[in-house]
mmCIF file of C-alpha atoms in Angstrom:
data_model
loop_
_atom_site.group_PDB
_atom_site.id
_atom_site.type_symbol
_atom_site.label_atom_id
_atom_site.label_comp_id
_atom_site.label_asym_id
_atom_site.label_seq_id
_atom_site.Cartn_x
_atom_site.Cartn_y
_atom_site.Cartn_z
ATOM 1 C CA UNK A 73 91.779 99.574 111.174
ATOM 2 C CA UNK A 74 94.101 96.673 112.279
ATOM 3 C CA UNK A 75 96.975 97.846 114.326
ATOM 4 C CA UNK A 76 95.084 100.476 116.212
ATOM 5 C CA UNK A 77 95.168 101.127 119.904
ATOM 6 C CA UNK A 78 97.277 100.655 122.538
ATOM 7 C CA UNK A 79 98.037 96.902 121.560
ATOM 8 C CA UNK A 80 98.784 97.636 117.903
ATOM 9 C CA UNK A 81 101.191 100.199 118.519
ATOM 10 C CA UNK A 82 103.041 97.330 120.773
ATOM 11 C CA UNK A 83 103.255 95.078 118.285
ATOM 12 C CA UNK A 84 104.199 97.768 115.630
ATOM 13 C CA UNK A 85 106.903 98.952 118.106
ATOM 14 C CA UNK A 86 108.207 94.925 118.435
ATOM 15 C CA UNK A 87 107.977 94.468 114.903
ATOM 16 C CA UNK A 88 110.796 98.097 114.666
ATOM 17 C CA UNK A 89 113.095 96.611 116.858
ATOM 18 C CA UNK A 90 112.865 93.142 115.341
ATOM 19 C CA UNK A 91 113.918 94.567 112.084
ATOM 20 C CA UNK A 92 116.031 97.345 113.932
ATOM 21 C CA UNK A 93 118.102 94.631 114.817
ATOM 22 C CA UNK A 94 118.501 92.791 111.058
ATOM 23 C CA UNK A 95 119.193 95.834 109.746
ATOM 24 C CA UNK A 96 122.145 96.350 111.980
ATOM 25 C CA UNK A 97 123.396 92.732 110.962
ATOM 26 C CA UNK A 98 122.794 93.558 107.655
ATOM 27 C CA UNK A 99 125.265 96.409 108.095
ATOM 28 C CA UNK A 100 127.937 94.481 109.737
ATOM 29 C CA UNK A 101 130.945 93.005 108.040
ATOM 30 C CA UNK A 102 130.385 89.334 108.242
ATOM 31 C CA UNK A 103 131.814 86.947 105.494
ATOM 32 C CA UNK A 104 128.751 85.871 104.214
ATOM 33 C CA UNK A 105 126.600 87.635 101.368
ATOM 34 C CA UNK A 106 123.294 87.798 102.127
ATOM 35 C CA UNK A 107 120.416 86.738 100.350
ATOM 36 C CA UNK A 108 118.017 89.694 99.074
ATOM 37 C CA UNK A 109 114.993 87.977 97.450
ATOM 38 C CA UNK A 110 112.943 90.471 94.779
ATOM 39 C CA UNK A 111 109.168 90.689 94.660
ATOM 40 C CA UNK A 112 107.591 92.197 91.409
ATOM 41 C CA UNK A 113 104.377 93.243 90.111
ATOM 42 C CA UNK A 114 102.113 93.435 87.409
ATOM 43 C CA UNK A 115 103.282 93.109 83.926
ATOM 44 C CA UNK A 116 105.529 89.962 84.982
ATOM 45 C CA UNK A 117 102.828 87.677 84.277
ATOM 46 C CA UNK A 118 102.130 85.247 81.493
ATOM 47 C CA UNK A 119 100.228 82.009 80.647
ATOM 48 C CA UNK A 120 101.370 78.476 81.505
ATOM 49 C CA UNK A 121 103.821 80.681 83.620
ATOM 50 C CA UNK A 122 105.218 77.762 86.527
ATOM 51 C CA UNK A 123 103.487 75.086 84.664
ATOM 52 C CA UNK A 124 106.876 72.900 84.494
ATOM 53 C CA UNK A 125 107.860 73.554 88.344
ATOM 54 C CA UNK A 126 104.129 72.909 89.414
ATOM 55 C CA UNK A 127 105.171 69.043 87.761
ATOM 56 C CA UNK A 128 108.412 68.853 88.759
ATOM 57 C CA UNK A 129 108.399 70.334 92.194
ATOM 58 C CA UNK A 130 106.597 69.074 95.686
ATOM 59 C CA UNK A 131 107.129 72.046 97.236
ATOM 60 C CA UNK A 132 105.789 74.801 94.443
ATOM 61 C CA UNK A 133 103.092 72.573 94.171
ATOM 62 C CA UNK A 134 101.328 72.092 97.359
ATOM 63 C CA UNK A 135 101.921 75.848 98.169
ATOM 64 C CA UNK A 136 99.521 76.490 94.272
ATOM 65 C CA UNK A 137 97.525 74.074 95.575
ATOM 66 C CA UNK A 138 97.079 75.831 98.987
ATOM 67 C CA UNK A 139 96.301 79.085 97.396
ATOM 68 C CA UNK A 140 94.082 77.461 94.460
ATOM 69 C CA UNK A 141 91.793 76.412 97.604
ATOM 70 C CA UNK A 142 91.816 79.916 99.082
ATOM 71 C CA UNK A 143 90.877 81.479 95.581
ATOM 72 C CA UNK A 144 88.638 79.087 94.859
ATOM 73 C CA UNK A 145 86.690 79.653 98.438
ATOM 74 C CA UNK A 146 86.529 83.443 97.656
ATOM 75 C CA UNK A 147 85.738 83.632 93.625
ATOM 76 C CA UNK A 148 84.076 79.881 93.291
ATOM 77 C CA UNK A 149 86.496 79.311 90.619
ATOM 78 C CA UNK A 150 89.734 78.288 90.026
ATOM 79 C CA UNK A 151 92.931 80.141 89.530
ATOM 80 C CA UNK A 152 94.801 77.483 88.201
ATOM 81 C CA UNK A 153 92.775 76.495 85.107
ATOM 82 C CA UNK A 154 93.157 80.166 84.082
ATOM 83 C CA UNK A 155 97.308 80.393 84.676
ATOM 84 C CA UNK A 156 97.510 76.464 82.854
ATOM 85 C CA UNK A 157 94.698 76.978 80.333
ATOM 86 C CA UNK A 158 95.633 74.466 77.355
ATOM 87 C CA UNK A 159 94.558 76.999 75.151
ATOM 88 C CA UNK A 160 96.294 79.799 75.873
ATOM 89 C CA UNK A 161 99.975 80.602 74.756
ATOM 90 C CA UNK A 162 102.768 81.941 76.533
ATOM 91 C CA UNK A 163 102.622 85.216 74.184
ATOM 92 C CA UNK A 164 99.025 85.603 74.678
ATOM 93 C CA UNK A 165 97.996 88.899 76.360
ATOM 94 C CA UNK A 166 96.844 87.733 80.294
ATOM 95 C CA UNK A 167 95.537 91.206 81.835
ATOM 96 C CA UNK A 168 92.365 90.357 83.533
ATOM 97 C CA UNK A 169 93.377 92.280 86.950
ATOM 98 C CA UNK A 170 91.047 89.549 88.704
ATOM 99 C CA UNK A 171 92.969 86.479 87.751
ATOM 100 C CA UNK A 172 96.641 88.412 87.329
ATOM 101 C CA UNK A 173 96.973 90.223 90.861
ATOM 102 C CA UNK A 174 96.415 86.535 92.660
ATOM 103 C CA UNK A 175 98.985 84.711 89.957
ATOM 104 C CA UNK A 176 101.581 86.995 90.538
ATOM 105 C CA UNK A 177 101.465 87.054 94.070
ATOM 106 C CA UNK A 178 101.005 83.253 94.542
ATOM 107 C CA UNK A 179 103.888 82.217 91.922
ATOM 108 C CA UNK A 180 106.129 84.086 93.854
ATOM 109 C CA UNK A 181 105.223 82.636 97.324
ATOM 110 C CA UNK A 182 105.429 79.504 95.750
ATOM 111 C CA UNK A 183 108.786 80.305 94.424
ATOM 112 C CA UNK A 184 110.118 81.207 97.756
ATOM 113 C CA UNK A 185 107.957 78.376 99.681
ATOM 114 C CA UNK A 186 110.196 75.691 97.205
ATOM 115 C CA UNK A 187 113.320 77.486 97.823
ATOM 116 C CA UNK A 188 112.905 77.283 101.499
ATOM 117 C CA UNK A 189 112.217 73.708 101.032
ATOM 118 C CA UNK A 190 115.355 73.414 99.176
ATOM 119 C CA UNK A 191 117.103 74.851 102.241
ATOM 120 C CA UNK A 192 117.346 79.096 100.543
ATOM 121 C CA UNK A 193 115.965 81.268 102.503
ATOM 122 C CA UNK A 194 116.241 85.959 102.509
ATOM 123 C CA UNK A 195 117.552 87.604 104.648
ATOM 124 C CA UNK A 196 115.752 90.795 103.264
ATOM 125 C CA UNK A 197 113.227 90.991 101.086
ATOM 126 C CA UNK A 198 111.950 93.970 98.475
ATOM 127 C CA UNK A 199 108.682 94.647 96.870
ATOM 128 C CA UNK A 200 107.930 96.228 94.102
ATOM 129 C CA UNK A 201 104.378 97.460 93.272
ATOM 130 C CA UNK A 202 102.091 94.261 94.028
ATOM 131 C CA UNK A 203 105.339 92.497 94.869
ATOM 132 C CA UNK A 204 105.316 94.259 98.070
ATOM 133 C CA UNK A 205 102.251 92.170 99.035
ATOM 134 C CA UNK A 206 104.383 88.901 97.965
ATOM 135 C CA UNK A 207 107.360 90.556 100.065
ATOM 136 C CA UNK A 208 105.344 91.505 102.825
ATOM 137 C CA UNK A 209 103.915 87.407 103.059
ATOM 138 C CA UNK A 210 107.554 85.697 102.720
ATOM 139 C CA UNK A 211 109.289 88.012 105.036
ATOM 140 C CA UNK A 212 106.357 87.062 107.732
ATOM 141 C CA UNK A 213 105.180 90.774 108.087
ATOM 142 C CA UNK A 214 101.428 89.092 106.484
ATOM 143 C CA UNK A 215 100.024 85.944 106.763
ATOM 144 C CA UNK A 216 100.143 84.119 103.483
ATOM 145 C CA UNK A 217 95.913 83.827 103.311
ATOM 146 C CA UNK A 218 95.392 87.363 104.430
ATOM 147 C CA UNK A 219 97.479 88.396 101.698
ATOM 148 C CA UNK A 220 96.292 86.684 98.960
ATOM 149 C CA UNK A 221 92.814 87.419 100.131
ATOM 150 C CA UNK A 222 93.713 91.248 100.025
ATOM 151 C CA UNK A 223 95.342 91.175 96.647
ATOM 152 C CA UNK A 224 91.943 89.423 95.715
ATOM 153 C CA UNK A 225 89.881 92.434 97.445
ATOM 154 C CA UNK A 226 92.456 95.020 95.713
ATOM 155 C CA UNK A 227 91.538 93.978 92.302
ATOM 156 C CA UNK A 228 88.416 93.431 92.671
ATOM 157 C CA UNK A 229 88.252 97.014 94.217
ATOM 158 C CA UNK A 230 90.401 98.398 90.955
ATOM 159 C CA UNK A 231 88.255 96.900 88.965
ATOM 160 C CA UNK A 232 85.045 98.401 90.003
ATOM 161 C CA UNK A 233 86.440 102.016 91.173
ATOM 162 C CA UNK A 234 89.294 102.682 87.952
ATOM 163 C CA UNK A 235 88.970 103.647 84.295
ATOM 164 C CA UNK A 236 90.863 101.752 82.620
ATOM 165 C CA UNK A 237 94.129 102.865 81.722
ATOM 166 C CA UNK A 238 97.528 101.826 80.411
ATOM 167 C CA UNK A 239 101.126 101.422 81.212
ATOM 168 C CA UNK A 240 103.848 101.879 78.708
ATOM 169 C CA UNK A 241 108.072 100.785 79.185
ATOM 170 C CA UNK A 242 110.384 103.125 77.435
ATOM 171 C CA UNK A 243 114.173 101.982 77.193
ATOM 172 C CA UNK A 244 115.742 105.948 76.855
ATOM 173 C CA UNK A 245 117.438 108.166 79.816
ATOM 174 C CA UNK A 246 114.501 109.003 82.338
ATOM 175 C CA UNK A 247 115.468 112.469 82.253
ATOM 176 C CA UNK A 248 113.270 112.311 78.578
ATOM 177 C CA UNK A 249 110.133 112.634 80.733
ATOM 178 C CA UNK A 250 110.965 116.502 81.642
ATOM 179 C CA UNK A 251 112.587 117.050 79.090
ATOM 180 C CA UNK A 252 109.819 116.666 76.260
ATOM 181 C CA UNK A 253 106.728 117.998 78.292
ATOM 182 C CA UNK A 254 104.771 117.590 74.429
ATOM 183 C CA UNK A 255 106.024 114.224 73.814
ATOM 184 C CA UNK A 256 104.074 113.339 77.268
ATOM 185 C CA UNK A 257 102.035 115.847 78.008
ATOM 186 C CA UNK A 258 98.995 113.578 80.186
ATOM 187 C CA UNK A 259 101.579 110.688 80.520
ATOM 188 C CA UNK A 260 102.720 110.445 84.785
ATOM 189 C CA UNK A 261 106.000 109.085 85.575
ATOM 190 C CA UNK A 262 105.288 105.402 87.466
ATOM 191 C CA UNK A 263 108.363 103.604 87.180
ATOM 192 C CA UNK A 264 111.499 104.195 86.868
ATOM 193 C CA UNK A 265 113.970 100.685 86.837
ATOM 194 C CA UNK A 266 117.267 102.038 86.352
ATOM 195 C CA UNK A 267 118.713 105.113 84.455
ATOM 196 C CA UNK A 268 117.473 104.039 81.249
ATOM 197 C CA UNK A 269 114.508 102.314 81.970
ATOM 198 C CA UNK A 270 111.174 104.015 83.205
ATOM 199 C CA UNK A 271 107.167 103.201 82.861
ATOM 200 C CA UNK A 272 104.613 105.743 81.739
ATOM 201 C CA UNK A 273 100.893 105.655 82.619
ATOM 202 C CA UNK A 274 97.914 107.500 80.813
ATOM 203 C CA UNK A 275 94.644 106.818 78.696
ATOM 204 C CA UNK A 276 95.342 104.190 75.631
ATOM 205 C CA UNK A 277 94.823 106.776 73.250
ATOM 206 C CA UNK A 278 97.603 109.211 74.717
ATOM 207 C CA UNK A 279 99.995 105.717 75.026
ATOM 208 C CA UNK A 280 99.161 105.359 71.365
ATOM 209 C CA UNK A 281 100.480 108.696 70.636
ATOM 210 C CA UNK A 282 103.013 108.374 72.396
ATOM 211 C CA UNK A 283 104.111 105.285 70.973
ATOM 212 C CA UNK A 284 103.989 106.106 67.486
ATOM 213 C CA UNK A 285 106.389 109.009 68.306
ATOM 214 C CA UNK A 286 108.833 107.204 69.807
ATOM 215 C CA UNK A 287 108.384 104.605 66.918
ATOM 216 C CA UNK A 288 109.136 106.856 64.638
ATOM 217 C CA UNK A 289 112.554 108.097 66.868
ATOM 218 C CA UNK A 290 113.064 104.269 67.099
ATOM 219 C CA UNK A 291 113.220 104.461 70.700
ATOM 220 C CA UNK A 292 112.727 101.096 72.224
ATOM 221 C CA UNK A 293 109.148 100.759 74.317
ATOM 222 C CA UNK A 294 106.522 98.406 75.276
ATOM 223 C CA UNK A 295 103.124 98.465 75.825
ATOM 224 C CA UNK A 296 102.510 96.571 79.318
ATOM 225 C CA UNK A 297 99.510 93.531 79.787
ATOM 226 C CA UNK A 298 98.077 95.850 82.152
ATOM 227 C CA UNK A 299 94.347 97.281 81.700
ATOM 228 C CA UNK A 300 94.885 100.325 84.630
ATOM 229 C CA UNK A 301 97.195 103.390 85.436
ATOM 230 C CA UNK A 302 98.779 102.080 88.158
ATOM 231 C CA UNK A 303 101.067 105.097 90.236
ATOM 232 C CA UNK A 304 99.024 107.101 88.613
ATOM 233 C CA UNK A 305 96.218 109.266 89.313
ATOM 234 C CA UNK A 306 94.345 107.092 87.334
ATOM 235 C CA UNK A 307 94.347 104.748 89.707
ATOM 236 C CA UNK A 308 91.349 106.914 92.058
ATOM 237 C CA UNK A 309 89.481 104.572 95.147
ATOM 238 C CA UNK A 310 86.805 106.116 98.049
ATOM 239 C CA UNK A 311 88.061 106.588 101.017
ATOM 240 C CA UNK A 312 86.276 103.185 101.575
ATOM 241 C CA UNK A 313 87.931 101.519 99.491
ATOM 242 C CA UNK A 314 91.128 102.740 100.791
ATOM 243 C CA UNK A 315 90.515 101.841 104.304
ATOM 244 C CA UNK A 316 90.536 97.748 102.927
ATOM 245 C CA UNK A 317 93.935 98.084 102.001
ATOM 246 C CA UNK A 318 95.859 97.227 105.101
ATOM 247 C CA UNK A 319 97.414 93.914 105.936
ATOM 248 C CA UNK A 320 96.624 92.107 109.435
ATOM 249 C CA UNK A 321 99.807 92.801 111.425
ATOM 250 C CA UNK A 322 101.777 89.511 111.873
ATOM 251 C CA UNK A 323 105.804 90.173 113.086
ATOM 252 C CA UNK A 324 108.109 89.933 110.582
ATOM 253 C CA UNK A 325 110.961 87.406 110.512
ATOM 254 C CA UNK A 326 113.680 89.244 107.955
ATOM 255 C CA UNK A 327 113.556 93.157 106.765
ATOM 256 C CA UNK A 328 111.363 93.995 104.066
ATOM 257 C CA UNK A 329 112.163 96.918 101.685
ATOM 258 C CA UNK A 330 109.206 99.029 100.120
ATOM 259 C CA UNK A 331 109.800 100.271 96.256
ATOM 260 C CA UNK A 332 107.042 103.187 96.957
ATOM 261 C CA UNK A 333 109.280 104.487 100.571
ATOM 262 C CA UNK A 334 112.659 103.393 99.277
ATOM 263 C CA UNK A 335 113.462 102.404 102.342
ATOM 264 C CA UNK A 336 112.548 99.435 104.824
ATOM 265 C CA UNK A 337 108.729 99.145 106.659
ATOM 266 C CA UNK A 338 107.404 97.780 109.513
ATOM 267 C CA UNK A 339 103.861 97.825 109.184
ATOM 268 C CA UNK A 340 101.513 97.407 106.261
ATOM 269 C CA UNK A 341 98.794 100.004 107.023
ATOM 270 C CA UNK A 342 96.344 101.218 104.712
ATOM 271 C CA UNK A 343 98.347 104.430 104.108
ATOM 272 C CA UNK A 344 100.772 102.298 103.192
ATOM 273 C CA UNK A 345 98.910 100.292 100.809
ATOM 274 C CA UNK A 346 97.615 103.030 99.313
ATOM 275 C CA UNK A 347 100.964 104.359 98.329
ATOM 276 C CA UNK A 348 102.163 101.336 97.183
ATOM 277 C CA UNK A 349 99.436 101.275 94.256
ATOM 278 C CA UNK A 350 99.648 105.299 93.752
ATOM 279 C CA UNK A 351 103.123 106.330 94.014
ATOM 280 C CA UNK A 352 105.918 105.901 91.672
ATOM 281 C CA UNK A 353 108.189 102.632 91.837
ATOM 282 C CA UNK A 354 111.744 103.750 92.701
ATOM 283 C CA UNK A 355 113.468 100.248 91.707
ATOM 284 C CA UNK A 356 116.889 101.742 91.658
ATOM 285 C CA UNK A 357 116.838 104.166 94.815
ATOM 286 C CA UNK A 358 115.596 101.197 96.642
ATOM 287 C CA UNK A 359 118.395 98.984 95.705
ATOM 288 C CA UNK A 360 121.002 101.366 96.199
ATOM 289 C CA UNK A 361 119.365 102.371 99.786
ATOM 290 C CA UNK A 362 120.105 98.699 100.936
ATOM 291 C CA UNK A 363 123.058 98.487 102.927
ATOM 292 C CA UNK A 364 126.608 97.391 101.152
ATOM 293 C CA UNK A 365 123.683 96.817 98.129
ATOM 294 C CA UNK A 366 126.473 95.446 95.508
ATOM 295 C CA UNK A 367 128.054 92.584 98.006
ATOM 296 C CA UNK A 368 124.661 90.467 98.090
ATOM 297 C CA UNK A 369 123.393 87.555 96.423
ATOM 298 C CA UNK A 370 119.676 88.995 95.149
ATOM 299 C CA UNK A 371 117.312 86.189 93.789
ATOM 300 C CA UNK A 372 114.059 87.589 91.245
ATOM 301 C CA UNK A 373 111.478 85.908 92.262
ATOM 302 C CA UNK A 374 109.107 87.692 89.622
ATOM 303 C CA UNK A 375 107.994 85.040 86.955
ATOM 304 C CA UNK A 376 109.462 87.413 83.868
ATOM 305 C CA UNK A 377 112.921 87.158 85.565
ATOM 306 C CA UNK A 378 112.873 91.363 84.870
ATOM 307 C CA UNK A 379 113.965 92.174 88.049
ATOM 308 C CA UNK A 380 117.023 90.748 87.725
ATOM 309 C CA UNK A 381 117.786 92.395 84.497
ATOM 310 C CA UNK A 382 117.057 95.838 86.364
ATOM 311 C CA UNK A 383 119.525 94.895 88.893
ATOM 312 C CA UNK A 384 122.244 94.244 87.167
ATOM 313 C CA UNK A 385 121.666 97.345 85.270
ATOM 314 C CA UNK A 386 121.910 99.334 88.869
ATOM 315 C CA UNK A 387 124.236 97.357 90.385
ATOM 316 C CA UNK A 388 126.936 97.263 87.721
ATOM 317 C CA UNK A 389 129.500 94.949 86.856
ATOM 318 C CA UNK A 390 130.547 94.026 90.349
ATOM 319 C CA UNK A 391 127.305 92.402 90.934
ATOM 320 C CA UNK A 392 127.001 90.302 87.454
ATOM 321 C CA UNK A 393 127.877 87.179 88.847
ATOM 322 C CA UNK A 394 125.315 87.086 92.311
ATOM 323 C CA UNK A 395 121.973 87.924 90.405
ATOM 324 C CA UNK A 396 119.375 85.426 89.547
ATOM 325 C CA UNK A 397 116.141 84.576 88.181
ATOM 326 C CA UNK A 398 114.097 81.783 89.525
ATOM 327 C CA UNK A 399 111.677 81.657 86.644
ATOM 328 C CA UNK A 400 112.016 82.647 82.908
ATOM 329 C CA UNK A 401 109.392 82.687 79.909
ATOM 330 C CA UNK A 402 112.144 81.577 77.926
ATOM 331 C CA UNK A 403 112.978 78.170 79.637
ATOM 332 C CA UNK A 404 111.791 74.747 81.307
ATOM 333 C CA UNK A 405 110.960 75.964 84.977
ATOM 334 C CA UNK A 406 112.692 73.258 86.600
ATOM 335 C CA UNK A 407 116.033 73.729 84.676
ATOM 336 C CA UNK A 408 115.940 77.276 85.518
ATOM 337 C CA UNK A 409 114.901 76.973 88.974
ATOM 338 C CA UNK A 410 117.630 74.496 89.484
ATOM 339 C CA UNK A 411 120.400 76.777 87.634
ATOM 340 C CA UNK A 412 119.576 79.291 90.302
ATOM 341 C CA UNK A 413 119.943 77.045 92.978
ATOM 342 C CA UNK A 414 123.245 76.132 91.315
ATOM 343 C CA UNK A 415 124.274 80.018 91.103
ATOM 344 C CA UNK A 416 123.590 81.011 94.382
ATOM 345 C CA UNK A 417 125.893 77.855 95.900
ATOM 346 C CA UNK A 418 128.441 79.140 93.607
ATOM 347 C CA UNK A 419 128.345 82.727 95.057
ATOM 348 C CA UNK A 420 127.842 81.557 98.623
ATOM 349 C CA UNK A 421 129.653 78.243 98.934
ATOM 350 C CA UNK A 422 126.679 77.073 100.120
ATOM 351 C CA UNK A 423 124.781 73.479 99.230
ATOM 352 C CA UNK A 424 121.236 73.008 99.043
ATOM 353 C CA UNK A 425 119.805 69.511 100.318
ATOM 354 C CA UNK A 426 117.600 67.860 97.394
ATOM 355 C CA UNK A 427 114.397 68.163 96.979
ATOM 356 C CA UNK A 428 111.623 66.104 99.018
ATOM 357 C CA UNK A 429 109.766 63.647 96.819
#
């Protein structure tokens, strides 16, 4: 395993003071906000999602570009024709695990690649689910390649080792889960967002039956694009399989914040991968673990722009005014993008050079 020995445990023991330190900043009571970009998972993605920023963009571009050459040296196809295919539709289902895990994780590099370039940079990052491989690449704690190449292996592993499953999103007080033990008897709790937001997993005939129950309650849910159980039991690899799902340890150059520990990480070992695709996503403990969590400026970096909604709904009113999505389904990248950019000078008093041609 990487980080073993006598060596690893130096640079693991570097990389805790490192972030030791930023943590300590973070704490302290300087003027400015910072900058807390957020990293999401599966279910975010969509077709044609970045098409408009991939044209209008230098920056988002070359970085596709760089990981369309990685994917396309591991799979022998490419990754890009799949995202942009002409004949696919925004609202078109896209859950093929071996095409979604890379897009996700390489639109949101991208993202924060063409913010960097635009002169925005974190100064913490959090994870969410597969986000946390995203995270983990952006904050420096992974190389950019090694990650994608893992999220590659991790599907690809899913795929052959997993029934398929399903996820479900239920709008209603969490506290419904234990409190109807019938209503979701062989669901398992995988999410949960904010107070009245939290994902189910189970079979797709129990998430059928479930569904139609809380259809007929009206109670607000929806099925997720996602063909497996992730934070589940359903998700189930060998030991072998396991053992793959470690990150090479590179040192970190801001904190990162883990939605599986609820708290910040230093290392991305395989026990740590592991429990970031078993255990439950605590969204809203994570945030409010963060310290002084409601006087940053947080930036979704997650193509659906859901994050963002999530973290308004934890952070409260305070907090309205400093949250952002970079990307939306519902709008022209590049107009959104630049909106963002716009938002985040207004919260900061910052300004952002333009963009390289």
């Amino acid at each position: 395993m990487e980080g073993s020995g006598a060596a690893g445990h130096s640079d693991a023991v570097l990389a805790e003071n490192h972030q030791e330190r930023d943590l300590e900043t973070m704490s302290g009571n300087e003027s400015r906000a910072k900058v807390v970009f957020l990293c999401g998972g599966q279910g975010a993605q969509y077709f044609q999602m970045g098409k408009e920023l991939f044209g209008a963009n230098a920056a988002f571009r070359a970085c596709l570009l760089r990981g369309e050459e990685i994917f396309h040296g591991v799979a022998g196809e490419s990754l890009l024709d799949v995202i942009f295919d002409p004949c696919r539709r925004k609202s078109d289902s896209f859950d093929q695990l071996e095409y979604t895990h890379p897009a996700i994780f390489l639109i949101q590099y991208a993202l924060a690649q063409a913010l960097a370039e635009r002169g925005l940079t974190p100064d913490l990052v959090v994870g969410c689910s597969l986000g946390e491989f995203a995270a983990a690449a952006i904050s420096g704690l992974a190389e950019f390649e090694d990650a994608l190449v893992a999220v590659m292996e991790q599907a690809d592993r899913i795929v052959r080792h997993c029934d398929e499953a399903g996820m479900t999103a239920i709008l209603d007080g969490v506290e419904l889960f234990d409190a109807e033990p019938a209503l979701f008897a062989d669901c398992e709790l995988a999410a949960v967002n904010y107070a009245r937001h939290f994902v189910i997993s189970a079979s797709r005939p129990v998430l059928a039956r479930v569904e139609k129950a809380l259809q007929a309650r009206n109670a607000l849910h929806q099925r997720l694009p996602v063909r497996y159980g992730f934070h589940s039991s359903w998700i189930a690899l060998p030991d072998s399989a396991r053992a793959g799902l470690a990150l090479k340890p590179a040192q970190a150059r801001v904190p990162i914040w883990s939605s599986a520990a609820m708290a910040p990480v230093s290392r991305f070992d395989a026990d740590h991968g592991w429990r970031v695709l078993r255990s439950p996503i605590r969204f809203a403990e994570t945030l409010q673990s963060i310290p002084n969590h409601a006087g940053h400026v947080y930036v979704d970096l997650s193509p659906s722009g859901t994050l963002s909604a999530f973290a308004r709904n934890v952070l409260g009113v305070q907090s309205q005014r400093a949250i952002f999505a970079a990307m939306s389904p519902y709008g022209n990248d590049a107009q959104v993008f630049d909106a963002m950019l716009g938002g985040v000078l207004a919260s900061e008093g910052r300004r952002f050079p333009e963009p390289s041609c």
